[in-house]
Amino acid sequence: MMVQKLVVIGAGMASGRVLEHLFEDMPGAYDVTLFGAEPRGNYNRIMLSPVLSGEKTYEDIVTHDAAWYDANAVTCRFGETVTRIDRARKVVVSAKGETPYDKLLIATGSAPFMIPIAGRDLPGVMAYRDLDDTNAMVAASAKPGAKAVVIGGGLLGLEAAAGQRLRGMEVVVLHLMGHLMERQLDPAAGYLLQKDLERRGIHVHCKAQTKAILGNGKVEAVLLDDGTVYDADIVVMAVGIRPETRIATDAHLEVERGIVVSDQMITSDPDILAVGECVQHDGQLFGLVAPLYDMAKVAAKTLTAEAAAFRPQQTSTKLKVTGVDLFSAGDFAEGEGREEIVFRDPSRGVYKRLVLQDNRLIGAVIYGDTADGNWFFGLIKDKTDIAEMRETLIFGPAYQGGASADPMAAVAALPPEAEICGCNGVCKGKITEAIAGGATTLEAVRARTKASSSCGSCTGLVEQVLAVTLGDAYAAPAVKPMCPCTDLTHEDVRRLIKSQALKSMPAVMQELGWKTSCGCHSCRPALNFYLLADWPLEYRDDRQSRFVNERNHANIQKDGTYSVVPRMWGGVTSARELRAIADAADKYNVPMVKVTGGQRIDLLGVKKEDLPAMWADLNAAGMVSGHAYSKGLRTVKTCVGTEFCRFGTQDSTGLGIKLEKLLWGAWTPHKVKLGVSGCPRNCAEATCKDVGVVCVDSGYEIGVAGAAGMEVKATELLAKATTEPETIEIITAFVQLYRENARYLDRPWKWVAKVGLPWVQATVVDDLAARRALVERFEISQSVYRKDPWAEHARPEDRADWAPLADLTLEAAE
Amino acid sequence: MTTWIDIGSVVQIPRRGARVVKTAHGCVAVFRTHDDRIFALDDRCPHKGGPLSEGIVHGTRVTCPLHNLVLDLETGLATGEDQGRVATHPARLEGGRILLDATLLAKRSAA
């Protein structure tokens, strides 16, 4: 047989694969000449992203080296552009002359689409297509603080953005559509992706219409339609590609959007084949690698005169950004007759959506945990009937293969190398090993393997592994969720609010997967407190999430009336204040005036609509809310101390007043009551308070965690201080630590019992820097909350809000 | 046919909150949910008479401020293990105005 001449235009991934198949199927059948526009041979273009990010080098991604071309007698004409095809004479024309062919393979690939806007020709504006582009980006990143703007939030653009970010550049992604990668992802997955990228320091701007690229002699900035300007040292356009068809068009081959090919990859000229991104098959264009490889296989068969036909397969997409797990395959649009199964684990950033039609899986979008992606992809490609496993389909292959959908059975069935804890990369085998080594509780497994010690979302799985491994010997700890709206505990929620910087109630409920639309009476007040305690300047107190007493700044009584308690600093009052209280009692027909245990006066039985006017009257006499209704600072009870008492050792009244003026208005997990006694006789009963100071000759004994409610408990000694300022500082730090750490509705004694007094002492007494930082954070919070709520609500213009909305009894009487 | 009376604008009630309307039949609590739906129920918890208008509103439920009985705003029924029912009254929202059933205007029956 005579050796035929095969000329290949384009040394990309598709043509490289054609040659591999060809030399394998029929070695020596063709004498091959390979033209490539780039001055180098075939390399794995889709691995340019790791080269950009520095995770791989060019050498790592070369698919065919000089030795391979040699061994297969390929004449390489790299860096030489073919300018014309003369079909009549069967030659291709390049700068160095003519090259004859028997068969011609066009694999010119695609060209990046450059948006036709002003400034697109400026130096520094580029596409992301080949190694030269990659190297240009790497070079640009060498300048400290270099800024890159990537136009296009699709696969390629995001890989460029992530790579440049890893190179230390400041990166902005501009995307025209409402969410990233809209062709592969639905909005929910797009949202998670955007958050992930933003966590990496990439700024994402969706719905961004680029107006112009600005610069004088080189690119300097990008201007958007909305007037936004982003500085840029480099602009990468990655808005799309179009098939590179010029040479085929010039040769009068049939070209529509791409070079039209048959199932055998033959163009309108029987001696010319085409493969890759430059072709159009059955009206369709191709940009992903899997169908290109299929085309290559078919083209090689056609060249060796074997029957083969190209049938486009389903394709799947993965984003090659280290640490971003994203998978999409098939058709995931909503539609008639389609059903979907959705799984969310927001705290772990996992989202899975399967689209079903007629008991077949037709599409899948997975974000965050793509381990099962290929399995789902297989189901889509094979059109597997999934009716039998529908219930557990979303959990992946580990949960299939048996009649039982029991999660325990599924965990038992997991192989030892199955990953349990994604954060710390702990597999099942490591956990069972630890259990065999004596770790029989969750805490022990956590301590030994680190499994479930980071985000905690795999805690359930770890417990199941414990249960499966130990059988009845495993005693599951009683973990009580915060409320029926969530499976998370108060502690989990507090930790996640801090670690994920969740600053609003909708953010908490969305990110932590609340099961209800707006919480319940149990979680809302707790969340409101957690948010205002952690983000005092950013979060705004939500009045509608407060229990009635805190919402109305008065205590509701069994008949729906309220009690009003003005503050008496340190339990000290005056004739003027007492007169004002007496006048208010008369004016508003207060049925009972009572002295409280916290050294102040309670006016009971006040009607709601009278509250604002009564507060205004008390304000006028210089009094403010006593917060007798709040989870916050209640009272500071004092004795008279050195001022009058013959036994007093310090000015206990003065210290009490200072503490109360410092702490009032602060919201706390539960109420906080203080006492300051001037001597160990303890007339202020300070030793059963949340915080109690007993003055002695040498200074101040600060006790904490006392109780005198359903539980009665003496305080424990936190510290001995020698000066008043030190005492105040330690107490302030203690209150702030309690605010930052305790669960809602735990009094300090309960909280201290959980965290241990030594830890509290180490933080607020021994570690001076930590103490000061706590005091500082307390002051920041108090800049918002140290104010009188009565004065705020007593404004005449707001008083109607406290009265009935309408009185129909009057109208009826007319 | 129900005759409606306009008792005020929806913005006078906070979202996830309530206001009281005094009627010949006693106080009625008018609720506004997070998604701006309006419900009218007697302002008396079936348990111990607590003012439901002061409860925390969550979804289409309200929790009585006195002892945490949770009532469904649509049916007036206690939820969960609890028993009890509070009377509900027709209420609707039209162009931002809150309309209640005019029979609430009628004087209490002879009893």
Tab-separated table of N, CA and C in Angstrom, chain A residues 505 509 517-522 524-525 542-549 551-552 556-562 608-609 799-814, chain B residues 5-9 12-25 30 34 48-51 53-59 63-66 68 70 98 100-101 104-107:
chain	number	residue	atom	x	y	z
A	505	MET	N	-30.470	38.089	60.777
A	505	MET	CA	-31.228	36.878	61.047
A	505	MET	C	-31.487	36.076	59.761
A	509	MET	N	-30.427	32.146	59.185
A	509	MET	CA	-31.397	31.112	58.839
A	509	MET	C	-31.088	30.473	57.491
A	517	SER	N	-39.496	29.428	58.000
A	517	SER	CA	-39.258	30.647	57.234
A	517	SER	C	-38.744	31.778	58.108
A	518	CYS	N	-39.287	31.921	59.319
A	518	CYS	CA	-38.771	33.001	60.165
A	518	CYS	C	-38.641	32.586	61.623
A	519	GLY	N	-38.197	31.350	61.834
A	519	GLY	CA	-37.866	30.922	63.188
A	519	GLY	C	-39.085	30.685	64.061
A	520	CYS	N	-38.884	30.739	65.362
A	520	CYS	CA	-39.982	30.529	66.296
A	520	CYS	C	-39.717	31.370	67.547
A	521	HIS	N	-40.640	31.296	68.510
A	521	HIS	CA	-40.500	32.131	69.697
A	521	HIS	C	-39.301	31.731	70.533
A	522	SER	N	-38.759	30.566	70.262
A	522	SER	CA	-37.627	30.114	71.055
A	522	SER	C	-36.287	30.555	70.439
A	524	ARG	N	-35.773	32.891	67.908
A	524	ARG	CA	-35.614	34.284	67.473
A	524	ARG	C	-35.015	35.189	68.548
A	525	PRO	N	-35.526	35.136	69.793
A	525	PRO	CA	-34.887	35.985	70.813
A	525	PRO	C	-33.420	35.618	71.027
A	542	ASP	N	-33.770	43.566	66.625
A	542	ASP	CA	-35.066	43.300	66.014
A	542	ASP	C	-36.123	43.219	67.103
A	543	ARG	N	-36.897	44.270	67.197
A	543	ARG	CA	-37.872	44.369	68.272
A	543	ARG	C	-38.891	43.227	68.205
A	544	GLN	N	-39.241	42.820	66.994
A	544	GLN	CA	-40.275	41.785	66.859
A	544	GLN	C	-39.750	40.403	67.234
A	545	SER	N	-38.459	40.304	67.477
A	545	SER	CA	-37.915	39.032	67.934
A	545	SER	C	-37.698	39.045	69.443
A	546	ARG	N	-38.230	40.049	70.081
A	546	ARG	CA	-38.054	40.129	71.522
A	546	ARG	C	-39.308	39.682	72.232
A	547	PHE	N	-39.103	39.056	73.374
A	547	PHE	CA	-40.187	38.679	74.253
A	547	PHE	C	-40.885	39.968	74.697
A	548	VAL	N	-42.206	39.865	74.973
A	548	VAL	CA	-43.032	41.040	75.232
A	548	VAL	C	-42.392	42.046	76.197
A	549	ASN	N	-41.785	41.583	77.280
A	549	ASN	CA	-41.247	42.508	78.277
A	549	ASN	C	-40.141	43.385	77.711
A	551	ARG	N	-39.717	43.961	74.513
A	551	ARG	CA	-40.256	44.755	73.421
A	551	ARG	C	-40.951	45.992	73.973
A	552	ASN	N	-41.658	45.805	75.124
A	552	ASN	CA	-42.422	46.920	75.688
A	552	ASN	C	-41.707	47.612	76.845
A	556	ILE	N	-44.864	42.345	81.761
A	556	ILE	CA	-46.286	42.045	81.615
A	556	ILE	C	-46.767	41.248	82.835
A	557	GLN	N	-47.971	41.558	83.261
A	557	GLN	CA	-48.543	40.857	84.421
A	557	GLN	C	-49.648	39.918	83.938
A	558	LYS	N	-50.183	39.115	84.865
A	558	LYS	CA	-51.112	38.078	84.414
A	558	LYS	C	-52.358	38.654	83.766
A	559	ASP	N	-52.741	39.898	84.119
A	559	ASP	CA	-53.941	40.490	83.539
A	559	ASP	C	-53.637	41.348	82.316
A	560	GLY	N	-52.399	41.285	81.824
A	560	GLY	CA	-52.074	42.054	80.632
A	560	GLY	C	-51.622	43.477	80.937
A	561	THR	N	-51.639	43.874	82.212
A	561	THR	CA	-51.078	45.183	82.567
A	561	THR	C	-49.568	45.019	82.761
A	562	TYR	N	-48.899	46.130	83.017
A	562	TYR	CA	-47.443	46.100	83.126
A	562	TYR	C	-46.969	46.685	84.450
A	608	LYS	N	-50.980	49.437	79.130
A	608	LYS	CA	-49.960	49.591	78.084
A	608	LYS	C	-49.981	50.995	77.484
A	609	GLU	N	-51.178	51.500	77.194
A	609	GLU	CA	-51.215	52.801	76.517
A	609	GLU	C	-50.728	53.943	77.405
A	799	ARG	N	-46.559	57.778	70.452
A	799	ARG	CA	-47.415	57.217	71.502
A	799	ARG	C	-48.604	56.449	70.959
A	800	ALA	N	-49.076	56.837	69.779
A	800	ALA	CA	-50.244	56.143	69.210
A	800	ALA	C	-49.939	54.654	69.007
A	801	ASP	N	-48.656	54.339	68.768
A	801	ASP	CA	-48.292	52.935	68.546
A	801	ASP	C	-48.572	52.060	69.762
A	802	TRP	N	-48.675	52.677	70.916
A	802	TRP	CA	-48.869	51.910	72.157
A	802	TRP	C	-50.357	51.744	72.493
A	803	ALA	N	-51.216	52.418	71.739
A	803	ALA	CA	-52.654	52.347	71.993
A	803	ALA	C	-53.289	51.400	70.971
A	804	PRO	N	-54.541	51.001	71.191
A	804	PRO	CA	-55.205	50.151	70.202
A	804	PRO	C	-55.212	50.826	68.835
A	805	LEU	N	-55.205	49.992	67.804
A	805	LEU	CA	-55.201	50.492	66.440
A	805	LEU	C	-56.521	51.182	66.120
A	806	ALA	N	-57.566	50.634	66.639
A	806	ALA	CA	-58.893	51.214	66.404
A	806	ALA	C	-59.793	50.840	67.566
A	807	ASP	N	-60.783	51.682	67.793
A	807	ASP	CA	-61.760	51.388	68.847
A	807	ASP	C	-63.145	51.353	68.219
A	808	LEU	N	-63.592	50.150	67.929
A	808	LEU	CA	-64.868	50.005	67.231
A	808	LEU	C	-66.058	50.130	68.189
A	809	THR	N	-65.797	50.078	69.479
A	809	THR	CA	-66.909	50.191	70.439
A	809	THR	C	-67.508	51.593	70.361
A	810	LEU	N	-66.628	52.577	70.084
A	810	LEU	CA	-67.123	53.958	69.999
A	810	LEU	C	-68.001	54.128	68.770
A	811	GLU	N	-67.529	53.592	67.634
A	811	GLU	CA	-68.300	53.735	66.404
A	811	GLU	C	-69.642	53.044	66.527
A	812	ALA	N	-69.635	51.901	67.198
A	812	ALA	CA	-70.870	51.134	67.320
A	812	ALA	C	-71.894	51.890	68.140
A	813	ALA	N	-71.388	52.691	69.073
A	813	ALA	CA	-72.302	53.392	69.961
A	813	ALA	C	-72.998	54.552	69.276
A	814	GLU	N	-72.416	54.995	68.143
A	814	GLU	CA	-72.986	56.179	67.493
A	814	GLU	C	-74.352	55.910	66.890
B	5	ILE	N	-65.005	46.772	57.165
B	5	ILE	CA	-64.690	48.114	57.634
B	5	ILE	C	-63.182	48.305	57.660
B	6	ASP	N	-62.793	49.491	57.248
B	6	ASP	CA	-61.381	49.849	57.164
B	6	ASP	C	-60.915	50.262	58.556
B	7	ILE	N	-59.936	49.553	59.086
B	7	ILE	CA	-59.479	49.927	60.432
B	7	ILE	C	-58.091	50.567	60.422
B	8	GLY	N	-57.453	50.643	59.269
B	8	GLY	CA	-56.162	51.326	59.256
B	8	GLY	C	-55.259	50.818	58.155
B	9	SER	N	-54.059	51.378	58.113
B	9	SER	CA	-53.076	51.001	57.099
B	9	SER	C	-52.219	49.853	57.619
B	12	GLN	N	-49.211	50.355	59.901
B	12	GLN	CA	-49.365	50.646	61.328
B	12	GLN	C	-49.095	49.421	62.199
B	13	ILE	N	-49.030	48.256	61.556
B	13	ILE	CA	-48.687	47.041	62.302
B	13	ILE	C	-47.294	46.607	61.859
B	14	PRO	N	-46.375	46.394	62.798
B	14	PRO	CA	-45.051	45.938	62.368
B	14	PRO	C	-45.118	44.524	61.792
B	15	ARG	N	-44.243	44.234	60.815
B	15	ARG	CA	-44.147	42.857	60.304
B	15	ARG	C	-43.817	41.939	61.472
B	16	ARG	N	-44.403	40.754	61.470
B	16	ARG	CA	-44.242	39.801	62.566
B	16	ARG	C	-44.682	40.457	63.879
B	17	GLY	N	-45.820	41.148	63.820
B	17	GLY	CA	-46.332	41.828	65.003
B	17	GLY	C	-47.839	41.906	64.961
B	18	ALA	N	-48.409	42.622	65.904
B	18	ALA	CA	-49.862	42.734	65.989
B	18	ALA	C	-50.252	44.056	66.628
B	19	ARG	N	-51.498	44.463	66.377
B	19	ARG	CA	-52.084	45.591	67.082
B	19	ARG	C	-53.478	45.173	67.538
B	20	VAL	N	-53.983	45.881	68.540
B	20	VAL	CA	-55.280	45.540	69.110
B	20	VAL	C	-56.368	46.444	68.528
B	21	VAL	N	-57.519	45.842	68.272
B	21	VAL	CA	-58.701	46.622	67.912
B	21	VAL	C	-59.750	46.328	68.982
B	22	LYS	N	-60.266	47.385	69.579
B	22	LYS	CA	-61.309	47.207	70.594
B	22	LYS	C	-62.643	47.035	69.884
B	23	THR	N	-63.385	46.025	70.244
B	23	THR	CA	-64.696	45.821	69.642
B	23	THR	C	-65.719	45.543	70.744
B	24	ALA	N	-66.952	45.542	70.332
B	24	ALA	CA	-68.020	45.259	71.297
B	24	ALA	C	-67.895	43.839	71.853
B	25	HIS	N	-67.186	43.003	71.104
B	25	HIS	CA	-67.033	41.609	71.537
B	25	HIS	C	-65.766	41.402	72.356
B	30	VAL	N	-54.984	42.011	65.656
B	30	VAL	CA	-54.813	41.947	64.202
B	30	VAL	C	-53.328	41.735	63.924
B	34	HIS	N	-44.672	37.927	58.431
B	34	HIS	CA	-43.451	38.391	57.746
B	34	HIS	C	-43.707	38.598	56.260
B	48	LYS	N	-54.904	30.938	79.548
B	48	LYS	CA	-55.174	31.759	80.727
B	48	LYS	C	-55.431	33.223	80.376
B	49	GLY	N	-55.946	33.409	79.172
B	49	GLY	CA	-56.386	34.764	78.810
B	49	GLY	C	-55.289	35.743	78.444
B	50	GLY	N	-54.096	35.256	78.162
B	50	GLY	CA	-52.989	36.159	77.828
B	50	GLY	C	-53.256	36.963	76.558
B	51	PRO	N	-52.694	38.188	76.471
B	51	PRO	CA	-52.897	39.016	75.280
B	51	PRO	C	-52.051	38.513	74.109
B	53	SER	N	-51.824	39.496	71.218
B	53	SER	CA	-51.239	40.573	70.412
B	53	SER	C	-49.813	40.891	70.846
B	54	GLU	N	-49.428	40.483	72.043
B	54	GLU	CA	-48.070	40.760	72.521
B	54	GLU	C	-47.128	39.578	72.303
B	55	GLY	N	-47.624	38.530	71.640
B	55	GLY	CA	-46.792	37.344	71.445
B	55	GLY	C	-45.816	37.504	70.292
B	56	ILE	N	-44.838	36.607	70.247
B	56	ILE	CA	-43.901	36.587	69.121
B	56	ILE	C	-44.589	35.894	67.949
B	57	VAL	N	-44.576	36.552	66.786
B	57	VAL	CA	-45.211	36.009	65.591
B	57	VAL	C	-44.139	35.317	64.754
B	58	HIS	N	-44.372	34.057	64.429
B	58	HIS	CA	-43.404	33.312	63.616
B	58	HIS	C	-44.167	32.488	62.603
B	59	GLY	N	-43.822	32.685	61.322
B	59	GLY	CA	-44.591	32.044	60.261
B	59	GLY	C	-46.027	32.510	60.384
B	63	THR	N	-47.036	32.934	69.549
B	63	THR	CA	-46.801	32.295	70.837
B	63	THR	C	-47.312	33.225	71.919
B	64	CYS	N	-48.221	32.727	72.763
B	64	CYS	CA	-48.774	33.558	73.826
B	64	CYS	C	-47.656	34.033	74.755
B	65	PRO	N	-47.649	35.311	75.096
B	65	PRO	CA	-46.549	35.844	75.907
B	65	PRO	C	-46.567	35.351	77.356
B	66	LEU	N	-47.676	34.826	77.818
B	66	LEU	CA	-47.704	34.425	79.229
B	66	LEU	C	-47.128	33.030	79.464
B	68	ASN	N	-46.455	30.606	76.646
B	68	ASN	CA	-45.916	29.975	75.432
B	68	ASN	C	-46.828	28.985	74.726
B	70	VAL	N	-48.759	27.925	71.667
B	70	VAL	CA	-48.574	28.362	70.281
B	70	VAL	C	-49.877	28.155	69.514
B	98	ILE	N	-56.264	47.681	55.915
B	98	ILE	CA	-56.702	46.479	56.622
B	98	ILE	C	-58.212	46.538	56.792
B	100	LEU	N	-61.664	44.641	58.286
B	100	LEU	CA	-62.217	43.621	59.180
B	100	LEU	C	-63.711	43.470	58.914
B	101	ASP	N	-64.201	42.299	59.307
B	101	ASP	CA	-65.623	41.996	59.154
B	101	ASP	C	-66.440	42.956	60.024
B	104	LEU	N	-68.090	42.774	63.664
B	104	LEU	CA	-67.409	43.088	64.918
B	104	LEU	C	-67.929	44.394	65.518
B	105	LEU	N	-68.588	45.184	64.683
B	105	LEU	CA	-69.139	46.450	65.164
B	105	LEU	C	-70.389	46.230	66.008
B	106	ALA	N	-71.074	45.148	65.676
B	106	ALA	CA	-72.373	44.923	66.321
B	106	ALA	C	-72.227	44.756	67.820
B	107	LYS	N	-73.194	45.240	68.507
B	107	LYS	CA	-73.169	45.133	69.964
B	107	LYS	C	-73.246	43.676	70.378
